[in-house]
Amino acid sequence: MVDRKKKDVVVTNMKEEYIGHSIEVTPFADSEIEGGSLSMGSLEDGGPAGAVPTQMTVSVEEGIEEGAEMEVVEMKHSPEKKRKVRIYSQKFRKEWIHLKEFQGWLTEGITDDRAHCTVCDKELLAGKSELIKHSRGKKHRTLAAKSNPNPPPVQHGLSRVIDEDGMPHLLRIVDLRSDTVTQPSREMKKAMMEATLGDDVFSEDPTVKTLEDRVAQMLQKEAALFVPSGTMANLICVMTHCWGRGSEAIVGDQSHLHLWAQGGMAQIGSVHHRTIKNLPDGTFSLNEVRGLVRDEHDAQSPLTSLICVENPHHNAGGKAIPLNWMDELGAMCSELGLPLHCDGARLINASVALGTSPARIVQACDSVSLCLNKGLGAPMGSLVIGTKEFIAKAKRLRKVLGGGLHQSGIVAAAGLWALDHVAPRLSWDHTHARALAQSVCEEHSSAVTVNLKDVHTNVVLLHCDNIRVNAKKLCQRLASVTDEESEELSEQIVVMALAISDTTVRLVTHCDIRKEDVRSATRKLKCLKYSCR
């Protein structure tokens, strides 16, 4: 709706050099001034000869769109060149993106009063009539008709996708499948490029040594060893503890070592593993552990050589294991003469959740694995931590397993940067995870549920009733966008989640997730209430 009004604009900071130069008033809206006029008080009135007024009033009659704002503008042009003074500006509205005239090419500009054409790669004034005029231009229509194999980058956290009809769409994609999907930041890449390198197989890489010393000191252990992955780190720890043939390790039945490592300790390490039932909080019964320890004099049984614990416990929803239980487990292992290994892939997340240091959590453990990718956002790498004698054996196993990298300081530098800059902000990931869980709880749906008390770290497990909706269908629905949803949310949102069972969907927050991503994801989850009830 365009309303014709008369506007008074105050132009301030008048200077003597402006006299004799015309003032051109350019309306923001795409409309003509019909019967309008510019009225100015005479520069010779109201003062002595040659005096220059400090301000003047320009009266303009024109069509003004709703939402426009009047401005006080300051004269900036010089005597050598005329400049236009815009009378008012209009802010960009996100809902315009979904209008038929603007679909596929319009995004937000660099400021609130700007828009961006992705077809022409051009900044535009954020007026609706101005944008419509641009869309009807010959250059824009010509470029839009052609297939562009290298479209300009989409700004503000949006991603470009092409549908089956060849139409481009702008989506906000929130990837919550895992905290391993992160991308190295520009600063992390810079640290990697500037790292001092050497051959780590010869123990000559100074950056790797710095990382190993840093982590060993952080956990108050004697030494550490850099390895390519968390799977290798855990396997090396198990094989180092279970050095002799016929060894057996006791692991939780819901542990990562048992469920997600391809049975590597048996397949590669020839180590038999015996499972113990994990309780809902990730712990297990200590009395039951005692009953599972083999009699070393029984020639028909393997030898119990190791007990493993996971902290935080992934399948328990990322719960941090209580400190008192960890201490009791450590005391029991010392009494039985058995080493204790901690799979601490997200150990620093557990320390944040418990409000204590990582060293305090694992003080009773003989070995620890720590991942630099999960939670911390480094592109790769894990560490094995233990005594110097333990690490010497682990280094031999790293070599035979193919983990002896040469100039590995380039990735170790990413780990150092992550410890300095990502670890201090992990509490934000936990806050984001709770916000996602809260949004599901607020819907009071019995089809998809989550227990807020179970959300300790950056992992959220959604439980499906498997009757009205199962995990796979929920993930598919989160990853799709309907017309009704787009109209309701005024935004096209795709949430990527992971079905880890028929009834459980996992959401994991990480350092690449921002507040606006969480806001969009929660809106998406609430929008699914009709599909999930």
XYZ file of C-alpha atoms in Angstrom:
533
model
C 0.000 0.000 0.000
C 1.530 3.314 -1.122
C 0.284 6.444 0.634
C 1.004 9.897 -0.735
C 2.252 12.197 2.015
C 4.212 15.382 2.435
C 7.496 14.848 4.282
C 9.808 17.415 5.853
C 13.466 16.420 5.926
C 15.990 18.334 8.010
C 19.389 18.644 6.320
C 22.073 19.536 8.861
C 25.697 20.653 8.927
C 25.370 23.182 6.071
C 28.668 24.674 4.962
C 29.517 27.679 2.806
C 30.857 25.604 -0.066
C 27.404 24.026 -0.529
C 25.939 27.350 -1.768
C 25.518 27.418 -5.515
C 25.267 23.652 -5.806
C 21.942 21.976 -6.386
C 20.405 19.492 -3.988
C 18.875 16.499 -5.720
C 16.294 14.569 -3.709
C 15.986 10.922 -4.723
C 12.913 9.037 -3.430
C 13.622 5.447 -2.291
C 10.329 4.082 -3.638
C 9.910 3.494 -7.357
C 7.290 6.188 -7.853
C 7.191 9.607 -9.471
C 6.650 12.919 -7.679
C 3.412 14.212 -9.126
C 2.754 17.836 -8.473
C 5.355 17.789 -5.708
C 7.680 20.634 -4.916
C 10.918 21.409 -3.189
C 10.675 24.451 -0.924
C 13.732 26.132 0.587
C 14.049 29.267 2.608
C 16.166 31.892 0.859
C 19.783 31.701 1.843
C 19.821 35.512 2.037
C 16.933 35.731 4.537
C 17.267 35.761 8.294
C 20.870 36.962 8.625
C 23.623 39.269 7.451
C 25.000 39.145 3.954
C 27.134 36.127 3.307
C 25.875 34.257 6.396
C 25.376 30.532 5.912
C 22.466 28.765 7.684
C 23.340 25.747 9.811
C 20.382 23.721 8.537
C 17.462 23.840 6.106
C 14.186 22.030 5.589
C 13.344 20.241 2.342
C 9.639 19.533 1.799
C 8.881 16.617 -0.505
C 5.548 15.207 -1.616
C 5.869 11.611 -2.821
C 4.586 8.061 -2.486
C 5.979 6.391 0.631
C 5.774 2.661 1.320
C 4.692 1.348 4.669
C 7.629 0.505 6.942
C 9.763 3.372 5.634
C 11.546 5.608 8.102
C 12.399 9.302 7.898
C 16.046 10.212 8.393
C 18.054 13.299 9.264
C 20.822 13.304 6.680
C 24.156 15.125 6.675
C 25.473 16.834 3.554
C 28.654 15.059 2.526
C 29.213 16.100 -1.109
C 31.988 18.379 -2.217
C 31.799 21.389 -4.582
C 33.449 19.334 -7.322
C 30.697 16.723 -7.516
C 26.980 16.512 -6.870
C 25.729 13.685 -4.684
C 22.274 12.343 -4.125
C 20.742 12.482 -0.660
C 18.368 9.613 0.082
C 15.426 10.786 2.081
C 14.483 7.527 3.815
C 15.304 3.815 3.822
C 13.391 0.573 4.230
C 14.567 -2.534 6.064
C 14.829 -5.921 4.389
C 12.058 -8.359 5.293
C 12.853 -12.078 5.374
C 9.334 -13.019 4.223
C 10.076 -11.439 0.841
C 12.393 -14.381 0.089
C 9.349 -16.636 -0.231
C 7.384 -14.364 -2.589
C 7.021 -15.681 -6.113
C 8.823 -12.710 -7.678
C 11.891 -13.194 -5.476
C 12.204 -16.967 -5.043
C 15.565 -18.419 -5.953
C 17.614 -15.229 -6.147
C 16.910 -12.886 -3.221
C 18.842 -12.990 0.069
C 19.697 -10.559 2.854
C 22.260 -7.884 2.107
C 25.253 -6.728 4.087
C 23.118 -4.269 6.078
C 19.464 -4.087 7.135
C 18.551 -1.717 4.297
C 20.169 -3.834 1.598
C 19.238 -6.988 -0.315
C 21.441 -9.263 -2.421
C 20.699 -10.721 -5.848
C 22.450 -14.090 -6.129
C 21.845 -14.192 -9.907
C 23.583 -10.870 -10.631
C 25.797 -11.006 -7.517
C 24.757 -7.450 -6.752
C 23.743 -5.467 -3.661
C 20.341 -3.767 -4.012
C 18.291 -1.271 -2.057
C 15.836 -3.148 0.168
C 12.662 -1.599 -1.217
C 10.025 -3.934 -2.571
C 9.310 -1.829 -5.628
C 13.047 -1.441 -6.272
C 13.494 -5.227 -6.081
C 10.571 -5.887 -8.412
C 12.034 -3.402 -10.895
C 15.379 -5.228 -10.716
C 13.726 -8.622 -11.278
C 12.117 -7.340 -14.477
C 15.368 -5.979 -15.837
C 16.789 -7.512 -18.997
C 20.170 -8.366 -17.456
C 18.614 -10.147 -14.493
C 16.185 -12.137 -16.647
C 18.970 -13.136 -19.039
C 21.254 -14.359 -16.267
C 18.392 -16.133 -14.489
C 17.497 -18.036 -17.658
C 20.991 -19.421 -17.996
C 22.307 -22.297 -15.918
C 25.090 -20.988 -13.710
C 27.511 -23.813 -12.724
C 29.295 -21.567 -10.192
C 26.666 -19.527 -8.344
C 27.884 -16.850 -5.949
C 28.120 -17.885 -2.312
C 24.953 -17.639 -0.243
C 25.317 -15.500 2.862
C 24.026 -15.594 6.418
C 24.098 -19.333 7.111
C 21.905 -20.316 4.173
C 22.636 -23.054 1.635
C 21.622 -23.325 -2.003
C 19.946 -26.506 -3.252
C 18.434 -27.383 -6.623
C 15.133 -29.279 -6.664
C 14.068 -31.916 -9.174
C 12.589 -29.229 -11.448
C 15.886 -27.346 -11.537
C 14.637 -24.521 -9.320
C 17.134 -23.142 -6.799
C 16.058 -22.833 -3.172
C 17.704 -21.213 -0.178
C 17.595 -23.367 2.942
C 18.907 -23.079 6.462
C 20.536 -26.453 7.022
C 21.235 -27.317 10.666
C 23.441 -30.410 10.822
C 22.985 -32.113 14.195
C 23.968 -35.647 13.184
C 27.259 -35.518 15.067
C 29.915 -33.201 16.451
C 32.297 -34.739 13.900
C 30.767 -32.740 11.005
C 32.490 -29.489 11.982
C 34.707 -27.506 9.627
C 38.040 -25.970 10.709
C 37.733 -22.238 11.236
C 39.914 -19.741 9.389
C 41.996 -19.235 12.537
C 42.443 -22.976 13.014
C 43.583 -23.340 9.403
C 46.044 -20.521 9.903
C 47.490 -22.299 12.939
C 47.829 -25.476 10.871
C 49.601 -23.677 8.036
C 52.036 -21.967 10.401
C 52.857 -25.096 12.445
C 56.504 -26.108 12.853
C 56.889 -29.619 11.440
C 59.173 -32.616 11.727
C 58.997 -36.397 11.284
C 56.895 -37.748 14.140
C 57.881 -41.352 13.418
C 61.369 -40.260 14.485
C 59.792 -38.272 17.375
C 61.037 -35.060 15.742
C 57.813 -33.098 15.253
C 57.876 -30.233 17.785
C 54.165 -29.417 17.389
C 53.167 -33.008 18.140
C 55.448 -33.045 21.174
C 53.877 -29.833 22.425
C 50.390 -31.305 22.068
C 51.344 -34.568 23.804
C 52.987 -32.743 26.704
C 50.032 -30.369 26.990
C 47.448 -33.167 27.217
C 49.541 -35.311 29.571
C 49.896 -32.342 31.905
C 46.193 -31.526 31.615
C 45.260 -35.054 32.768
C 48.160 -35.250 35.239
C 49.604 -38.359 33.611
C 53.202 -39.135 32.682
C 52.982 -39.171 28.874
C 50.699 -39.064 25.842
C 50.756 -40.326 22.252
C 49.124 -38.659 19.222
C 47.191 -41.055 16.946
C 44.951 -40.473 13.908
C 41.558 -41.517 15.362
C 39.604 -42.373 18.477
C 38.952 -45.922 17.264
C 42.686 -46.513 16.993
C 43.304 -44.877 20.382
C 40.917 -47.232 22.176
C 42.201 -50.280 20.307
C 45.814 -49.404 21.176
C 44.889 -49.007 24.861
C 43.097 -52.374 24.983
C 45.899 -54.192 23.166
C 48.584 -52.588 25.336
C 46.862 -53.675 28.534
C 46.013 -57.121 27.113
C 49.546 -57.842 25.892
C 49.405 -61.622 26.300
C 47.249 -64.058 24.357
C 44.043 -65.318 25.948
C 43.263 -61.948 27.550
C 39.759 -60.700 28.289
C 38.380 -57.174 28.807
C 35.163 -56.318 30.654
C 33.126 -53.635 28.825
C 29.636 -52.181 29.155
C 26.977 -53.677 26.903
C 26.047 -50.175 25.662
C 29.602 -48.901 25.360
C 31.195 -47.521 22.202
C 33.922 -50.168 22.426
C 31.320 -52.914 22.259
C 28.788 -51.466 19.791
C 30.590 -49.082 17.448
C 34.175 -50.325 17.027
C 33.475 -53.299 14.735
C 34.675 -55.660 17.460
C 38.196 -54.465 16.748
C 39.652 -55.779 20.005
C 38.679 -59.304 18.949
C 39.069 -58.871 15.188
C 42.522 -57.291 15.300
C 43.763 -57.550 18.878
C 42.688 -61.157 19.602
C 41.208 -59.907 22.876
C 38.029 -61.521 24.137
C 35.517 -59.085 25.629
C 32.888 -59.814 28.231
C 29.941 -57.432 28.605
C 28.276 -56.082 31.730
C 24.867 -54.395 31.719
C 25.046 -50.622 31.654
C 22.627 -48.806 33.944
C 20.610 -45.804 32.654
C 23.240 -43.361 33.951
C 26.075 -45.121 32.088
C 27.505 -46.881 35.153
C 27.321 -50.594 35.972
C 27.069 -52.684 39.112
C 30.440 -53.019 40.857
C 29.287 -56.214 42.585
C 28.450 -57.680 39.207
C 31.926 -56.766 37.965
C 33.448 -58.788 40.776
C 31.404 -61.765 39.661
C 32.673 -61.458 36.092
C 36.373 -61.522 36.953
C 37.811 -64.899 35.912
C 39.636 -67.302 38.169
C 43.222 -67.099 36.992
C 43.734 -70.741 38.012
C 40.924 -71.959 35.732
C 42.681 -73.226 32.589
C 39.406 -73.257 30.621
C 38.785 -69.504 30.941
C 40.492 -66.471 29.449
C 42.374 -64.154 31.806
C 40.583 -60.997 32.922
C 43.118 -58.312 32.036
C 41.220 -55.013 31.797
C 38.059 -53.132 32.816
C 36.777 -50.356 30.526
C 34.507 -47.416 31.256
C 33.097 -44.662 29.006
C 32.815 -41.093 30.275
C 30.682 -39.305 29.219
C 28.499 -42.210 28.128
C 27.124 -41.734 24.629
C 24.302 -44.292 24.615
C 23.101 -43.011 27.985
C 22.497 -39.643 26.304
C 25.947 -38.158 26.821
C 25.671 -38.386 30.591
C 28.724 -37.526 32.679
C 29.560 -40.403 35.042
C 29.414 -39.380 38.752
C 32.812 -38.779 40.351
C 32.136 -40.896 43.434
C 31.311 -43.923 41.274
C 34.507 -43.423 39.245
C 36.480 -43.361 42.495
C 34.795 -46.543 43.742
C 35.479 -48.285 40.435
C 39.144 -47.252 40.588
C 39.483 -48.517 44.160
C 37.941 -51.866 43.198
C 40.289 -52.245 40.197
C 43.289 -51.563 42.448
C 42.015 -54.193 44.893
C 41.602 -56.752 42.098
C 44.941 -55.849 40.507
C 43.286 -54.897 37.198
C 44.018 -51.810 35.074
C 41.190 -49.369 34.295
C 40.809 -47.735 30.878
C 38.559 -44.726 30.228
C 37.139 -44.085 26.762
C 37.070 -40.295 27.135
C 36.246 -39.233 23.588
C 34.274 -36.247 24.953
C 36.067 -36.103 28.304
C 36.265 -32.303 28.347
C 32.497 -32.132 27.873
C 32.152 -34.311 30.968
C 34.469 -32.026 32.936
C 32.352 -29.004 31.981
C 29.155 -30.814 32.967
C 30.594 -31.929 36.325
C 32.288 -28.614 37.013
C 35.679 -30.169 37.643
C 38.975 -30.744 35.830
C 39.492 -33.604 33.360
C 42.355 -34.835 35.557
C 40.012 -35.243 38.520
C 37.644 -37.431 36.488
C 40.360 -39.874 35.354
C 42.662 -39.805 38.375
C 41.869 -43.483 39.092
C 42.354 -44.586 35.450
C 45.521 -46.223 34.140
C 44.903 -45.141 30.549
C 42.678 -42.612 28.783
C 41.735 -41.877 25.178
C 40.825 -38.286 24.266
C 39.369 -37.223 20.903
C 40.284 -33.850 19.368
C 37.475 -33.998 16.800
C 34.368 -34.782 18.857
C 33.323 -31.672 20.712
C 36.591 -29.826 20.061
C 36.200 -29.413 16.294
C 39.687 -30.394 15.079
C 39.620 -32.182 11.693
C 41.237 -35.359 13.061
C 43.335 -36.840 15.823
C 43.126 -38.429 19.268
C 45.522 -39.042 22.106
C 46.446 -42.048 24.236
C 47.433 -41.032 27.770
C 49.129 -43.125 30.467
C 52.488 -43.932 32.052
C 55.750 -43.648 30.133
C 56.090 -47.434 30.033
C 52.525 -47.760 28.745
C 53.084 -45.146 26.014
C 56.300 -46.887 24.879
C 54.296 -50.071 24.204
C 51.462 -48.070 22.660
C 53.872 -46.473 20.208
C 54.873 -49.888 18.859
C 51.217 -50.785 18.342
C 50.515 -47.443 16.662
C 53.152 -48.285 14.071
C 51.768 -51.726 13.192
C 48.217 -50.355 13.016
C 49.300 -47.737 10.457
C 49.037 -44.759 12.766
C 52.617 -43.545 12.487
C 52.196 -40.255 10.625
C 55.236 -38.281 9.573
C 54.683 -34.492 9.426
C 51.615 -34.829 11.652
C 52.211 -31.481 13.350
C 49.947 -29.894 10.754
C 46.936 -31.633 12.367
C 48.342 -31.557 15.901
C 48.338 -27.759 15.577
C 44.567 -27.890 15.042
C 44.252 -29.833 18.301
C 46.286 -27.247 20.181
C 44.155 -24.448 18.773
C 40.979 -26.331 19.734
C 42.152 -26.785 23.324
C 42.828 -23.050 23.567
C 39.750 -21.674 21.797
C 37.000 -24.319 21.496
C 37.258 -26.076 24.866
C 36.486 -22.865 26.852
C 33.160 -22.446 24.995
C 31.836 -26.030 25.323
C 29.227 -24.865 27.820
C 27.491 -23.114 24.904
C 27.075 -26.479 23.161
C 25.490 -27.863 26.329
C 23.145 -24.864 26.522
C 22.121 -25.348 22.896
C 21.451 -29.045 23.506
C 19.174 -28.236 26.449
C 17.304 -25.679 24.319
C 16.588 -28.361 21.711
C 15.433 -30.812 24.367
C 13.274 -28.126 25.990
C 11.502 -27.402 22.705
C 10.489 -31.068 22.416
C 9.316 -31.216 26.033
C 7.148 -28.134 25.575
C 5.083 -29.915 22.931
C 3.988 -32.564 25.488
C 3.909 -35.167 22.743
C 3.812 -38.843 23.675
C 5.032 -39.828 20.218
C 8.441 -38.142 20.578
C 9.860 -37.619 24.065
C 13.061 -36.564 25.806
C 14.008 -36.373 29.472
C 15.608 -33.013 30.265
C 17.411 -34.537 33.250
C 19.302 -36.823 30.864
C 20.859 -33.912 28.933
C 24.240 -33.370 30.601
C 26.471 -32.471 27.652
C 25.972 -31.834 23.917
C 23.999 -35.016 23.117
C 20.183 -35.183 22.966
C 18.361 -38.498 22.426
C 14.780 -38.297 21.150
C 12.702 -41.398 21.898
C 9.975 -42.386 19.395
C 7.000 -44.591 20.261
C 7.553 -46.594 17.013
C 3.790 -46.717 16.433
C 2.904 -43.224 15.255
C 6.463 -42.424 14.258
C 9.768 -44.274 14.196
C 13.292 -42.885 14.242
C 13.897 -43.197 10.507
C 10.660 -41.425 9.577
C 11.338 -38.658 12.062
C 14.771 -38.036 10.522
C 13.239 -37.979 7.042
C 10.591 -35.491 8.162
C 13.188 -33.240 9.818
C 15.173 -33.230 6.571
C 12.178 -32.293 4.390
C 10.355 -28.988 3.862
C 6.650 -28.666 3.033
C 4.879 -25.644 1.565
C 2.671 -25.316 4.652
C 5.721 -25.374 6.911
C 7.544 -22.747 4.845
C 4.530 -20.472 5.032
C 4.146 -20.979 8.785
C 7.839 -20.470 9.621
C 8.613 -17.904 6.891
C 11.807 -19.885 6.397
C 12.847 -23.169 4.808
C 14.618 -25.222 7.475
C 16.315 -28.598 7.156
C 17.462 -30.331 10.351
C 19.812 -33.259 9.851
C 19.590 -35.865 12.621
C 20.791 -39.455 13.065
C 18.662 -42.522 13.814
C 20.829 -44.708 16.064
C 18.067 -47.314 16.539
C 14.461 -47.912 15.451
C 13.210 -45.789 18.333
C 16.024 -43.304 19.036
C 17.100 -40.170 17.159
C 20.324 -38.405 18.120
C 20.934 -34.653 17.999
C 24.453 -33.408 18.757
C 25.372 -29.746 19.072
C 28.874 -28.506 18.234
C 31.045 -25.459 17.656
C 29.584 -24.769 14.190
C 26.056 -24.397 15.580
C 25.067 -20.791 16.298
C 22.152 -19.285 18.185
C 20.171 -18.698 15.005
C 20.651 -22.362 14.027
C 19.288 -23.494 17.391
C 16.378 -21.076 17.047
C 15.538 -22.457 13.600
C 15.891 -26.076 14.744
C 13.585 -25.540 17.729
C 10.989 -23.917 15.464
C 11.240 -26.901 13.144
C 10.832 -29.396 15.994
C 7.745 -27.570 17.255
C 6.308 -27.448 13.755
C 6.370 -31.275 13.603
C 3.789 -31.661 16.387
C 1.046 -32.462 13.883
C 3.152 -35.176 12.270
C 4.281 -36.830 15.488
C 1.132 -36.999 17.593
